mmCIF file of C-alpha atoms in Angstrom:
data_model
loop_
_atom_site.group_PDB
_atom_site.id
_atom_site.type_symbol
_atom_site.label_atom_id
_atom_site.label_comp_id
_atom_site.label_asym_id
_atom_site.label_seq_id
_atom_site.Cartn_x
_atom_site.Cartn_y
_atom_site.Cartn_z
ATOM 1 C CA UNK L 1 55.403 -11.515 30.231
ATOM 2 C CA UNK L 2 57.119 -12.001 26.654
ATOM 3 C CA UNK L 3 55.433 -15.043 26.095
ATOM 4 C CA UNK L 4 52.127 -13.612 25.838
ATOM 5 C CA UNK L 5 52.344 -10.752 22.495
ATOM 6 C CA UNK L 6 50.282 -8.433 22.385
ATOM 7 C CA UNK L 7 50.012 -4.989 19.815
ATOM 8 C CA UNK L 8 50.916 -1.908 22.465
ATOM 9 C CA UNK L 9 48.640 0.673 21.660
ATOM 10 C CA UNK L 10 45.509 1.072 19.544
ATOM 11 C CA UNK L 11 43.237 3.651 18.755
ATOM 12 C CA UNK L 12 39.492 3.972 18.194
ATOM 13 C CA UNK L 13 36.540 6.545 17.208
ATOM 14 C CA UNK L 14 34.116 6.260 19.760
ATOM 15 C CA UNK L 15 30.934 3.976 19.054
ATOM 16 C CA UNK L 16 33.141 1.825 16.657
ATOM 17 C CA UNK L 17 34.235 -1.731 17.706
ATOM 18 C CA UNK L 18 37.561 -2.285 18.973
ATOM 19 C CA UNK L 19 39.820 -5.197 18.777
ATOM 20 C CA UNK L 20 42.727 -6.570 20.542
ATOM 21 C CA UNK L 21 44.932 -9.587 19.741
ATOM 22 C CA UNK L 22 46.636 -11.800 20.952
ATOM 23 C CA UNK L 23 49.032 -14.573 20.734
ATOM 24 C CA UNK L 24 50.485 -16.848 23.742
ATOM 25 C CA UNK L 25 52.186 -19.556 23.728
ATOM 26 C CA UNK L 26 51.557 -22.425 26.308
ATOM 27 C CA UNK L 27 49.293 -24.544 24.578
ATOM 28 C CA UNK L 28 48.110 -26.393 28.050
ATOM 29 C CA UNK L 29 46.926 -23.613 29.351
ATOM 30 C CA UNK L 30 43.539 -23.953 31.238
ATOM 31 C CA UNK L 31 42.436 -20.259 30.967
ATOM 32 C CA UNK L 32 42.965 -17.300 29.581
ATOM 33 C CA UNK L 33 41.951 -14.206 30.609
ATOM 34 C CA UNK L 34 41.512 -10.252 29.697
ATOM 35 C CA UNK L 35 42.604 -7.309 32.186
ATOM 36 C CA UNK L 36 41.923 -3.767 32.206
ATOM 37 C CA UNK L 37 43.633 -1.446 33.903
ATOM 38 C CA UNK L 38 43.188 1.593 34.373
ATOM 39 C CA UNK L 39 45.512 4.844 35.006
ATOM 40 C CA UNK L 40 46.191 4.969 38.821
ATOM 41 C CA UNK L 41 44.067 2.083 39.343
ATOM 42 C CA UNK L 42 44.538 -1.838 40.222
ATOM 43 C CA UNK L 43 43.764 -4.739 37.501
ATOM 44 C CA UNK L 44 40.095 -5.703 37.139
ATOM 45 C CA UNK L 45 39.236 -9.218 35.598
ATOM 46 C CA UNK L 46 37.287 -8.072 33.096
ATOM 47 C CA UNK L 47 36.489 -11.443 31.152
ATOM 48 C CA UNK L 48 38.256 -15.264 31.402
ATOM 49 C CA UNK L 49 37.885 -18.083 29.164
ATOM 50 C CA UNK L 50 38.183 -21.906 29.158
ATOM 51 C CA UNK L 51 40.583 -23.246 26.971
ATOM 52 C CA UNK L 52 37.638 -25.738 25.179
ATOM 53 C CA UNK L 53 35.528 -23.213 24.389
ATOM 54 C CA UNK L 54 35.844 -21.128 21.337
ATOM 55 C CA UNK L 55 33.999 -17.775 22.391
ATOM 56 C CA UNK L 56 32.719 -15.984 25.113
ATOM 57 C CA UNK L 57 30.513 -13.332 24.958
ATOM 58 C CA UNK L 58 29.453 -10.567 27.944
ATOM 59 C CA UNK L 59 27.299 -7.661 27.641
ATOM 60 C CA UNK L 60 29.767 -5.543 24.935
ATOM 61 C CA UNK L 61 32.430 -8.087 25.147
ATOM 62 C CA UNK L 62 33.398 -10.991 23.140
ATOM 63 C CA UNK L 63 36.462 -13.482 23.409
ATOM 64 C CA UNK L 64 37.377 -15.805 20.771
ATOM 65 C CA UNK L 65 39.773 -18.234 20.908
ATOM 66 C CA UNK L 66 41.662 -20.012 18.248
ATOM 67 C CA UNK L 67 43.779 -23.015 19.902
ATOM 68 C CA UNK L 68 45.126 -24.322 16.834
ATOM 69 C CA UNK L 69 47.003 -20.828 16.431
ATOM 70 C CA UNK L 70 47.428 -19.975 19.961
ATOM 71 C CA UNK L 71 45.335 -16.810 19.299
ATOM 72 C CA UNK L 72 43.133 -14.796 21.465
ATOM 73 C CA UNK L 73 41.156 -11.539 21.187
ATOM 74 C CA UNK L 74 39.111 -9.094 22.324
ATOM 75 C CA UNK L 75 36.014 -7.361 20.901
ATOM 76 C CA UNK L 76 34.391 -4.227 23.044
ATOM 77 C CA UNK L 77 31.356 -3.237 21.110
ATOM 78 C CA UNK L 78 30.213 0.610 20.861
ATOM 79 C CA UNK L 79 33.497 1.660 22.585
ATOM 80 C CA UNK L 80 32.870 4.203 25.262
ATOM 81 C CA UNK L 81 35.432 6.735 26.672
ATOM 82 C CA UNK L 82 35.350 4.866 29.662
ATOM 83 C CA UNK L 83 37.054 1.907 27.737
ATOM 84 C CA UNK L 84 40.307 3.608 27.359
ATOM 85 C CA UNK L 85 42.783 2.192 29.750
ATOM 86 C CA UNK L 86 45.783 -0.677 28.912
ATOM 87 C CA UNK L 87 44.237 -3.889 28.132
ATOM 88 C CA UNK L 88 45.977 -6.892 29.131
ATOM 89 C CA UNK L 89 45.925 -10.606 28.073
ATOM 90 C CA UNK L 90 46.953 -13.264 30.009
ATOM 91 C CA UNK L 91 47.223 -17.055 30.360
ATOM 92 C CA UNK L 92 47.418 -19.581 33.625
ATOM 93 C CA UNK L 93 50.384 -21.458 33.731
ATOM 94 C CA UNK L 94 51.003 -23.616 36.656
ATOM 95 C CA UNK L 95 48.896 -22.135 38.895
ATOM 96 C CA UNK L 96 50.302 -18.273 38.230
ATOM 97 C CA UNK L 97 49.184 -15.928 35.576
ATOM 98 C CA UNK L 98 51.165 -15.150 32.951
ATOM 99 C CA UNK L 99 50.915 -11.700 31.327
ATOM 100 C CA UNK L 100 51.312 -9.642 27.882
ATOM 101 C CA UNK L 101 52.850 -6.214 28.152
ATOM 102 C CA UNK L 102 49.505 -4.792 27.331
ATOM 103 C CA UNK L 103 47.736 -2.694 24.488
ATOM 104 C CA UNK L 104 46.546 1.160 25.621
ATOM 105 C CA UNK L 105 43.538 1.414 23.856
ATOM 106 C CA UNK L 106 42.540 5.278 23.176
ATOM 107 C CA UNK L 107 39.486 6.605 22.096
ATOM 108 C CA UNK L 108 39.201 9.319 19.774
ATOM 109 C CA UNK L 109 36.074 11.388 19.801
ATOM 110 C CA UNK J 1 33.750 -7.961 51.284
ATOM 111 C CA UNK J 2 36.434 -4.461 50.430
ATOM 112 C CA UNK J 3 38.205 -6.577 48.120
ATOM 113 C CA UNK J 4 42.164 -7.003 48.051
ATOM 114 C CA UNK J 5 43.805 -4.220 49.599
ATOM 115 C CA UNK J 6 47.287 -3.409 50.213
ATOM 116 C CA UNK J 7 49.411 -1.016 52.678
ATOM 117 C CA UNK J 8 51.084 1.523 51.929
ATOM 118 C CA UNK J 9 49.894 2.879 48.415
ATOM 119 C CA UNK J 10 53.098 4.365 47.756
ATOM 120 C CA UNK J 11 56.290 4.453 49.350
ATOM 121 C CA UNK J 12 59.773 6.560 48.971
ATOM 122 C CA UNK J 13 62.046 4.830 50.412
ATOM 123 C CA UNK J 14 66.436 5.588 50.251
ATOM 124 C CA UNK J 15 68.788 2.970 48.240
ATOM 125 C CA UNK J 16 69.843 0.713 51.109
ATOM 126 C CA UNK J 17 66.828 0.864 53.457
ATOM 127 C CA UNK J 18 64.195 -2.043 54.002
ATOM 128 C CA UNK J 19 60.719 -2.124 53.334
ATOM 129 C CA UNK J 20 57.823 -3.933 54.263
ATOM 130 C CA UNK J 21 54.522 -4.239 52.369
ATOM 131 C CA UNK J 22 51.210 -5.527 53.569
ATOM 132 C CA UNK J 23 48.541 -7.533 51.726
ATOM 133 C CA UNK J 24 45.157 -8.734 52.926
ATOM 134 C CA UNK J 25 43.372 -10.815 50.067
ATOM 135 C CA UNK J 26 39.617 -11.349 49.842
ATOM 136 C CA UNK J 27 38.974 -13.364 53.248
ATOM 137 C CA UNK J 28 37.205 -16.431 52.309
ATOM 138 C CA UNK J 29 40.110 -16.518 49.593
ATOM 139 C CA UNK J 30 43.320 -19.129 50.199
ATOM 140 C CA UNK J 31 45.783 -18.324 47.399
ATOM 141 C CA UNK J 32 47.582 -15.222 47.276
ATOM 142 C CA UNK J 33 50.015 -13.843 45.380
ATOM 143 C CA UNK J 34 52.878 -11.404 44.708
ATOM 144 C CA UNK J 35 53.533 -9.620 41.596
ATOM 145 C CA UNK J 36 55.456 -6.600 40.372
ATOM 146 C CA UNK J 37 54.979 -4.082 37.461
ATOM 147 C CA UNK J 38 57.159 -2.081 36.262
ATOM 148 C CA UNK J 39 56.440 1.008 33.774
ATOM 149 C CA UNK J 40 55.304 -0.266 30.321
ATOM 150 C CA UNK J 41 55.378 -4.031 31.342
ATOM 151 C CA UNK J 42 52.716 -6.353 32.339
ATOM 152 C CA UNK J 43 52.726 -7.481 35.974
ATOM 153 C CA UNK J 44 55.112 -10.349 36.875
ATOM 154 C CA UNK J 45 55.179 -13.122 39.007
ATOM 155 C CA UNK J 46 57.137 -13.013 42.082
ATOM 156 C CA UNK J 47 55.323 -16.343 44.199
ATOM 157 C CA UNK J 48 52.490 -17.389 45.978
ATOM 158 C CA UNK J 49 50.773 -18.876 48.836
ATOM 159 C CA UNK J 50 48.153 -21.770 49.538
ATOM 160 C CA UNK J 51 46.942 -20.651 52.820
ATOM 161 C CA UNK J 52 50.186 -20.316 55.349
ATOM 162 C CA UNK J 53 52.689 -22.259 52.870
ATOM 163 C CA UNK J 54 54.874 -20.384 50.322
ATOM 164 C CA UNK J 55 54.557 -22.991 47.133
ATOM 165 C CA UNK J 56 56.657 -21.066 44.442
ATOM 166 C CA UNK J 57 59.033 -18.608 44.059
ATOM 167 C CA UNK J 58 59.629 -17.116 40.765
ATOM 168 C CA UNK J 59 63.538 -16.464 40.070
ATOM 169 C CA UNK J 60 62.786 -12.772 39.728
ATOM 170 C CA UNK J 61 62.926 -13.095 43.257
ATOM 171 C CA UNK J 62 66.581 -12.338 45.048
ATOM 172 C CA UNK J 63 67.515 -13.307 48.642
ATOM 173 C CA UNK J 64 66.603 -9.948 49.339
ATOM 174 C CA UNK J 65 62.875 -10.217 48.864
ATOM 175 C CA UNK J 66 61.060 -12.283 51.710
ATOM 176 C CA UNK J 67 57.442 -13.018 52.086
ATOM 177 C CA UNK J 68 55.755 -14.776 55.126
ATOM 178 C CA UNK J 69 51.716 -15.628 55.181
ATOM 179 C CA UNK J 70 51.910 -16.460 58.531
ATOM 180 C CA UNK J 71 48.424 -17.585 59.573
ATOM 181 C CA UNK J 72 46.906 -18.142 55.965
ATOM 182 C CA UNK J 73 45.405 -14.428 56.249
ATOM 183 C CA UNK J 74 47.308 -11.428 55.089
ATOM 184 C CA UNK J 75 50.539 -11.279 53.152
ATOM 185 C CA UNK J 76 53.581 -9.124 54.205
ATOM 186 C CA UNK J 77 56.727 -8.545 51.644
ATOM 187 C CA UNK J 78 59.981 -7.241 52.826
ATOM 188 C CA UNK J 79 63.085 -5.635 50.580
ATOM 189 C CA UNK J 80 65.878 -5.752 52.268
ATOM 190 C CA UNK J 81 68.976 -3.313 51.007
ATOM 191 C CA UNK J 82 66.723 -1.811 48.268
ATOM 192 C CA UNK J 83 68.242 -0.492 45.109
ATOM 193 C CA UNK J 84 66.998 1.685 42.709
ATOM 194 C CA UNK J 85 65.726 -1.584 40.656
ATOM 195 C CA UNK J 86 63.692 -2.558 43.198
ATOM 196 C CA UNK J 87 61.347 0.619 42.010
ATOM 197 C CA UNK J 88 58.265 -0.941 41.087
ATOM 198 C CA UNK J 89 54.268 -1.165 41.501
ATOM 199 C CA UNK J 90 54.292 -4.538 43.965
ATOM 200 C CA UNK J 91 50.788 -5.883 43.660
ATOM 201 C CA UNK J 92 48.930 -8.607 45.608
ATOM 202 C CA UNK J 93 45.999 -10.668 44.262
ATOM 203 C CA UNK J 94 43.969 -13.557 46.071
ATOM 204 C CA UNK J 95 41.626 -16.552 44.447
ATOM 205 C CA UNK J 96 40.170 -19.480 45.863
ATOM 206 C CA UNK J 97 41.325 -22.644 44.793
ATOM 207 C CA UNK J 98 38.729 -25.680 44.958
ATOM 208 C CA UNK J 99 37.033 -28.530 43.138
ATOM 209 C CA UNK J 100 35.271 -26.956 40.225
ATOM 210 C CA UNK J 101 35.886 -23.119 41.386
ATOM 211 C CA UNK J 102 36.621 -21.121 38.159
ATOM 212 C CA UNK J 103 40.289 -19.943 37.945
ATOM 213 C CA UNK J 104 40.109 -16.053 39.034
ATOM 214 C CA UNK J 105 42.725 -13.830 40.421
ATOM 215 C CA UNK J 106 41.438 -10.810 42.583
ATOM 216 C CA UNK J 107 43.712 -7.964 42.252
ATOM 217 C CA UNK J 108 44.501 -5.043 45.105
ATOM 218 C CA UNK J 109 45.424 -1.326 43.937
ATOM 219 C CA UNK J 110 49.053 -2.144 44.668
ATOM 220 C CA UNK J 111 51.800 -0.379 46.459
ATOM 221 C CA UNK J 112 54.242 2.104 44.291
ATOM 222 C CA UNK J 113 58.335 2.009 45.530
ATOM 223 C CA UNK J 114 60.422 4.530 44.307
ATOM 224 C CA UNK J 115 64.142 3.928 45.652
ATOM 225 C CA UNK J 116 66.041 7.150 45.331
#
């Protein structure tokens, strides 16, 4: 998962925004995606986007993606407490997914 | 539809022993794969399946790792000789692969080796 970067831990006050970056580096890939996972729990596909779009948006989360710098983040509006897990980006490459070592977001009250 | 799941949650197994680990992806689903995740690391690719055939193995993958999909259905893993490196979260996901099917991996709660 090296070729995906990602910052490993950030924290938040509850209600702000939070933000998590990314950088990967296959420039062919199709889609790339955002994983939570949380503590004693399995990886939910929380959000995916196509590589010719430039931003997704769902409910409280937005993707944007910047091709030209290989550059991808995450925006969870009004972060919850629930939102605190390890946050994971990820790209397809050759039919497998290729992932970041992941950034444990923590909320702060 | 349960989802992914995967058999046994955790496992303690002795350095030397073999183990066996059971997957059974989302069933309308005809990819599935194999990764493992170690503490403080993303999950990593270990291979996959298109229904019954094995199409990629990822070098992380030593002669002593085996998988089988034998009737395009569930997924076992075996370890053979384990060593203490082989102590991992193994975990199994499943998609569907088609004409104009978005790209999405399914993952099941995954089964934790310790080798002591």
């Amino acid at each position: 998962g090296e070729d995906v970067e990602q910052s490993l831990f950030l924290s938040v006050r509850e209600g702000d925004s939070s933000v998590i970056n990314c950088t990967y580096t296959d420039s062919s890939s199709t889609y790339l995606y955002w994983y939570k996972q949380e503590p004693g729990a399995g990886l939910q596909l929380l959000t995916y986007i196509f590589s010719n779009m430039d931003m997704k948006q769902d409910q409280r989360l937005t993707v944007l993606l910047n091709k030209k710098d290989k550059h991808l983040s995450l925006r969870i509006a009004d972060t919850q407490t629930g939102d605190s897990a390890i946050y994971f980006c990820a790209e397809e490459r050759d039919d497998k997914i290729i992932f970041g070592k992941g950034t444990r977001l923590h909320i702060l009250p | 539809d349960t989802g992914v799941s995967q058999d046994p949650r955790h496992k303690i197994t002795k350095r030397g022993q073999n183990v066996t680990f059971r997957c059974d992806p989302i069933s309308e689903h005809n990819r599935l794969y194999w990764y493992r995740q170690t503490l403080g690391q993303g999950p990593e690719f270990l291979t996959y399946f298109q229904n019954e055939a094995q199409l990629e193995k990822s070098r992380l993958l030593s002669d002593r790792f085996s998988a089988e999909r034998p009737k395009g259905s569930f997924s076992t893993l075996e370890i053979q000789r384990t060593e203490q490196g082989d102590s991992a979260m193994y975990l199994c996901a499943s998609s569907f692969s088609g004409t104009g099917v978005a790209y999405e991996q399914y993952f099941g709660p995954g089964t934790r080796l310790t080798v002591t």
